């Protein structure tokens, strides 16, 4: 039997709301709510990933998920996360600091809930392919797997939102939130905002993990710079812009933490003249950056080198050029 509206609530923007008639407009008081209600937690409280899972017991599945997360995040970030399973896939949620604080200060909201889920999770149970906007980030769900994307104004379809998810009456998931059921949630010394977890995920192959300052304007500046790089490097409309960017940046080799990778990518995208210089790969090793690409003529290669030196204050050199049918293939290197 579907739960009644009195037993359905939404936690959003640090407010607990009753869900009535498919909308959540009325404040809810946990003291007045009967235990066992369905709690929808807004997806903006989480950073989402997903993976396909082999058949295994819980112990092995826990290890698969933790190993998967450890390729994206350093160990000290993996203090508050969980996952749910459906149809051979794991949906992994990393809790934002705001939710960690709510669980610590208002545990009764979560302890009295009979089940905990999110609007996007319930939409995944009903639809295998759609886009979802949580108010801050856009997720693309394809074959029931989650990929985060930059918001693209050229997309013709309108993303689904929490309002679509909370209309689903019979829920399919029940999340186990870290800290619920214990007196106090263990918190690491450093709380890293969810937006910076995204930056660390994008740049994990380089070893460059960005530890955020608290100021929101700094976080927004990082996101704007990343979106500009997606557009300038031509990967903004790819199904997996992160993977495409990492492929070009890694260039098949290992990288090190000696360079600020975000600044380096921005310098290269600003210095390559659009329509005249195109980059095919980057290799970052220690303090050296090697760019391989094609240009329309030798002057454009020299212009790219000069722009790098002017914009970044670096010493650049043209290590190789080769005349090809449609222009010049080149290798330009600079140190930072």
Tab-separated table of C-alpha atoms in Angstrom, residues 7-8 12 14 16 18 25 32 42 45 51 56 60 67-68 102 110 123 127 133 139 192 199 224 262 274 300 307 325:
chain	number	residue	atom	x	y	z
A	7	UNK	CA	4.086	9.859	6.167
A	8	UNK	CA	6.176	11.497	3.431
A	12	UNK	CA	15.761	20.473	1.588
A	14	UNK	CA	17.958	22.626	6.001
A	16	UNK	CA	11.911	19.507	6.833
A	18	UNK	CA	5.601	17.646	4.419
A	25	UNK	CA	5.340	23.404	0.669
A	32	UNK	CA	4.294	15.693	15.603
A	42	UNK	CA	17.478	16.467	-1.402
A	45	UNK	CA	23.278	17.079	0.097
A	51	UNK	CA	29.482	1.659	-10.851
A	56	UNK	CA	29.562	-10.874	-4.558
A	60	UNK	CA	33.491	-8.047	-1.044
A	67	UNK	CA	38.499	0.696	-3.723
A	68	UNK	CA	36.500	2.458	-6.437
A	102	UNK	CA	22.447	17.948	10.340
A	110	UNK	CA	16.707	10.466	10.518
A	123	UNK	CA	13.608	8.481	-10.641
A	127	UNK	CA	13.755	5.649	-15.781
A	133	UNK	CA	19.324	19.029	-11.866
A	139	UNK	CA	23.682	14.656	-13.581
A	192	UNK	CA	35.776	19.361	2.410
A	199	UNK	CA	37.261	19.112	-8.663
A	224	UNK	CA	33.503	28.538	-13.785
A	262	UNK	CA	43.808	23.659	-13.230
A	274	UNK	CA	40.857	29.280	-31.698
A	300	UNK	CA	50.443	30.013	-35.419
A	307	UNK	CA	51.210	33.474	-25.807
A	325	UNK	CA	48.696	17.830	-45.520
